[in-house]
Backbone as CSV, one residue per row, in Angstrom:
resi,resn,N_x,N_y,N_z,CA_x,CA_y,CA_z,C_x,C_y,C_z
1,UNK,-15.102,-6.169,8.368,-14.890,-6.664,6.915,-14.181,-8.045,7.080
2,UNK,-14.577,-8.900,6.138,-13.942,-10.260,6.247,-12.783,-10.400,5.301
3,UNK,-11.991,-11.435,5.650,-10.763,-11.664,4.964,-11.098,-12.276,3.630
4,UNK,-10.285,-12.003,2.687,-10.417,-12.495,1.364,-9.865,-13.888,1.299
5,UNK,-10.416,-14.678,0.339,-9.906,-16.098,0.217,-8.541,-16.010,-0.449
6,UNK,-7.831,-17.123,-0.481,-6.535,-17.154,-1.170,-6.683,-16.934,-2.624
7,UNK,-7.733,-17.482,-3.203,-7.987,-17.278,-4.669,-8.276,-15.746,-5.027
8,UNK,-9.154,-15.161,-4.107,-9.454,-13.720,-4.354,-8.164,-12.920,-4.180
9,UNK,-7.287,-13.172,-3.234,-6.097,-12.385,-3.039,-5.167,-12.538,-4.246
10,UNK,-5.023,-13.796,-4.756,-4.235,-14.172,-5.925,-4.699,-13.358,-7.146
11,UNK,-6.040,-13.327,-7.364,-6.630,-12.556,-8.452,-6.276,-11.088,-8.359
12,UNK,-6.492,-10.512,-7.209,-6.295,-9.076,-7.057,-4.725,-8.732,-7.226
13,UNK,-3.904,-9.537,-6.606,-2.399,-9.268,-6.772,-2.146,-9.361,-8.288
14,UNK,-2.613,-10.310,-8.900,-2.306,-10.595,-10.451,-2.488,-9.294,-11.185
15,UNK,-3.534,-8.611,-10.920,-3.825,-7.445,-11.809,-3.412,-6.030,-11.179
16,UNK,-2.426,-6.119,-10.227,-1.906,-4.945,-9.626,-0.423,-4.893,-9.697
17,UNK,0.187,-3.838,-9.281,1.595,-3.716,-9.231,2.153,-4.099,-7.798
18,UNK,1.283,-4.548,-6.950,1.582,-4.894,-5.572,1.953,-6.380,-5.526
19,UNK,2.771,-6.712,-4.476,3.241,-8.146,-4.259,2.722,-8.576,-2.951
20,UNK,2.525,-9.907,-2.862,2.106,-10.422,-1.580,3.261,-10.832,-0.778
21,UNK,3.239,-10.506,0.531,4.128,-10.946,1.518,3.347,-11.403,2.703
22,UNK,3.198,-12.722,2.826,2.396,-13.285,3.916,1.031,-12.759,3.925
23,UNK,0.605,-12.188,5.125,-0.787,-11.676,5.254,-0.886,-10.200,4.770
24,UNK,0.060,-9.769,3.922,0.103,-8.198,3.524,0.380,-8.178,2.048
25,UNK,0.098,-6.962,1.529,0.643,-6.645,0.161,1.572,-5.472,0.301
26,UNK,2.593,-5.462,-0.584,3.571,-4.434,-0.514,3.861,-3.876,-1.824
27,UNK,4.315,-2.641,-1.821,4.775,-1.969,-3.044,5.851,-0.956,-2.761
28,UNK,6.791,-0.712,-3.680,7.810,0.264,-3.456,7.864,1.108,-4.657
29,UNK,8.130,2.394,-4.380,8.272,3.471,-5.356,9.607,4.082,-5.239
30,UNK,10.268,4.488,-6.244,11.448,5.267,-6.326,11.178,6.721,-6.978
31,UNK,11.506,7.709,-6.192,11.173,9.091,-6.584,12.534,9.770,-6.918
32,UNK,12.473,11.004,-7.596,13.630,11.638,-8.057,14.515,12.148,-6.912
33,UNK,13.893,12.413,-5.773,14.613,12.925,-4.647,13.904,12.793,-3.379
34,UNK,14.533,13.061,-2.227,13.942,12.993,-0.924,12.701,13.762,-0.802
35,UNK,12.631,14.928,-1.305,11.394,15.862,-1.140,10.237,15.266,-1.910
36,UNK,10.429,14.580,-2.963,9.347,13.999,-3.716,8.853,12.751,-2.988
37,UNK,9.792,12.045,-2.391,9.387,10.828,-1.636,8.487,11.284,-0.417
38,UNK,8.949,12.266,0.316,8.045,12.785,1.454,6.772,13.390,1.034
39,UNK,6.811,14.014,-0.144,5.467,14.565,-0.640,4.487,13.473,-0.880
40,UNK,5.020,12.324,-1.461,4.196,11.152,-1.661,3.645,10.603,-0.294
41,UNK,4.562,10.463,0.639,4.157,10.014,1.980,3.027,10.891,2.549
42,UNK,3.191,12.211,2.343,2.118,13.081,2.872,0.735,12.888,2.164
43,UNK,0.779,12.719,0.903,-0.419,12.381,0.084,-1.059,11.062,0.588
44,UNK,-0.237,10.070,0.837,-0.655,8.661,1.312,-1.326,8.947,2.641
45,UNK,-0.703,9.697,3.567,-1.273,9.887,4.852,-2.608,10.536,4.852
46,UNK,-2.766,11.633,3.917,-4.039,12.235,3.810,-5.143,11.196,3.304
47,UNK,-4.800,10.417,2.275,-5.756,9.447,1.687,-6.007,8.458,2.762
48,UNK,-5.129,7.961,3.531,-5.323,6.918,4.492,-6.255,7.455,5.635
49,UNK,-6.068,8.669,6.054,-6.973,9.220,7.006,-8.373,9.393,6.475
50,UNK,-8.546,9.739,5.179,-9.845,9.846,4.769,-10.683,8.528,4.754
51,UNK,-10.059,7.407,4.572,-10.725,6.069,4.694,-10.510,5.388,5.947
52,UNK,-9.642,6.042,6.858,-9.430,5.340,8.212,-8.779,3.911,8.046
53,UNK,-7.876,3.866,7.078,-7.121,2.614,6.881,-5.760,2.901,6.483
54,UNK,-4.780,2.528,7.417,-3.413,3.109,7.389,-2.320,2.026,6.853
55,UNK,-1.455,2.321,6.039,-0.443,1.383,5.695,0.783,1.597,6.630
56,UNK,1.637,0.616,6.651,2.901,0.849,7.271,3.790,1.416,6.205
57,UNK,4.471,2.519,6.618,5.289,3.327,5.627,6.735,3.291,6.015
58,UNK,7.551,2.948,5.030,9.037,3.002,5.210,9.556,3.876,4.244
59,UNK,10.399,4.818,4.615,11.174,5.791,3.695,12.587,5.289,3.892
60,UNK,13.189,4.871,2.860,14.655,4.405,2.971,15.367,4.883,1.723
61,UNK,16.682,4.611,1.860,17.606,5.295,0.811,17.363,6.764,1.035
62,UNK,17.303,7.403,0.040,16.903,8.859,0.179,15.822,9.194,-0.669
63,UNK,15.279,8.205,-1.478,14.177,8.549,-2.361,13.180,7.315,-2.479
64,UNK,13.207,6.348,-1.779,12.368,5.180,-1.846,11.369,5.223,-0.727
65,UNK,10.148,4.746,-1.052,8.990,4.623,-0.179,8.445,3.216,-0.411
66,UNK,8.234,2.493,0.695,7.654,1.155,0.620,6.403,1.171,1.518
67,UNK,5.250,0.794,0.944,4.019,0.701,1.748,3.669,-0.706,1.875
68,UNK,3.138,-1.040,3.111,2.635,-2.324,3.458,1.259,-2.314,3.963
69,UNK,0.291,-3.058,3.222,-1.131,-3.014,3.526,-1.549,-4.373,4.189
70,UNK,-2.287,-4.349,5.240,-2.961,-5.550,5.772,-4.081,-4.960,6.634
71,UNK,-4.950,-5.818,7.075,-6.077,-5.537,7.965,-5.890,-6.244,9.231
72,UNK,-5.209,-5.467,10.127,-4.911,-6.238,11.426,-6.120,-6.739,12.235
73,UNK,-7.189,-5.964,12.203,-8.354,-6.341,12.996,-9.116,-7.525,12.343
74,UNK,-8.895,-7.654,10.976,-9.520,-8.944,10.278,-8.448,-10.009,10.309
75,UNK,-7.235,-9.794,10.581,-6.253,-10.841,10.627,-5.698,-11.249,9.368
76,UNK,-5.739,-10.325,8.341,-5.250,-10.611,7.017,-5.714,-9.629,6.009
77,UNK,-5.756,-10.023,4.668,-6.096,-9.032,3.661,-7.574,-9.070,3.452
78,UNK,-8.108,-7.911,3.207,-9.499,-7.687,2.926,-9.712,-6.772,1.681
79,UNK,-10.855,-6.591,1.198,-11.065,-5.815,0.041,-10.612,-4.277,0.238
80,UNK,-10.780,-3.852,1.434,-10.349,-2.439,1.697,-8.785,-2.231,1.510
81,UNK,-8.072,-3.300,1.710,-6.549,-3.218,1.531,-6.275,-2.960,0.042
82,UNK,-6.989,-3.720,-0.868,-6.780,-3.437,-2.233,-7.339,-2.219,-2.747
83,UNK,-8.489,-1.744,-2.195,-9.117,-0.529,-2.521,-8.212,0.638,-2.204
84,UNK,-7.666,0.531,-0.983,-6.806,1.746,-0.519,-5.475,1.649,-1.277
85,UNK,-4.946,0.550,-1.529,-3.736,0.373,-2.339,-3.906,0.969,-3.660
86,UNK,-5.055,0.818,-4.360,-5.341,1.438,-5.587,-5.340,2.922,-5.512
87,UNK,-5.834,3.404,-4.396,-5.840,4.941,-4.233,-4.283,5.478,-4.142
88,UNK,-3.567,4.731,-3.456,-2.124,5.041,-3.298,-1.385,5.049,-4.668
89,UNK,-1.671,4.070,-5.458,-1.088,3.958,-6.782,-1.439,5.299,-7.600
90,UNK,-2.663,5.731,-7.521,-2.930,7.023,-8.281,-2.264,8.189,-7.727
91,UNK,-1.795,8.155,-6.415,-1.153,9.329,-5.843,0.298,9.341,-6.165
92,UNK,0.855,8.319,-6.678,2.283,8.323,-7.014,2.529,9.188,-8.219
93,UNK,1.579,9.309,-9.087,1.836,10.213,-10.201,2.740,9.596,-11.218
């Protein structure tokens, strides 16, 4: 899969809740408690396995989850990063 152009990345970030950080997009969620945060992480893991595209996952505080998406093999952001990020958005409920 080929990397997106700077304009394509900017357009996709503009219409999403994700933010750009270098060659990645990131998003953070806050949940009511630790169990809810971990349940989200498990849903993310299952969805990531289904498409074989995995985010970096950080659970911090006691109820926050931060996901980072990039395509290491392509050396930056690709369409699959944004497609997978959209799947994760739907899982947050």
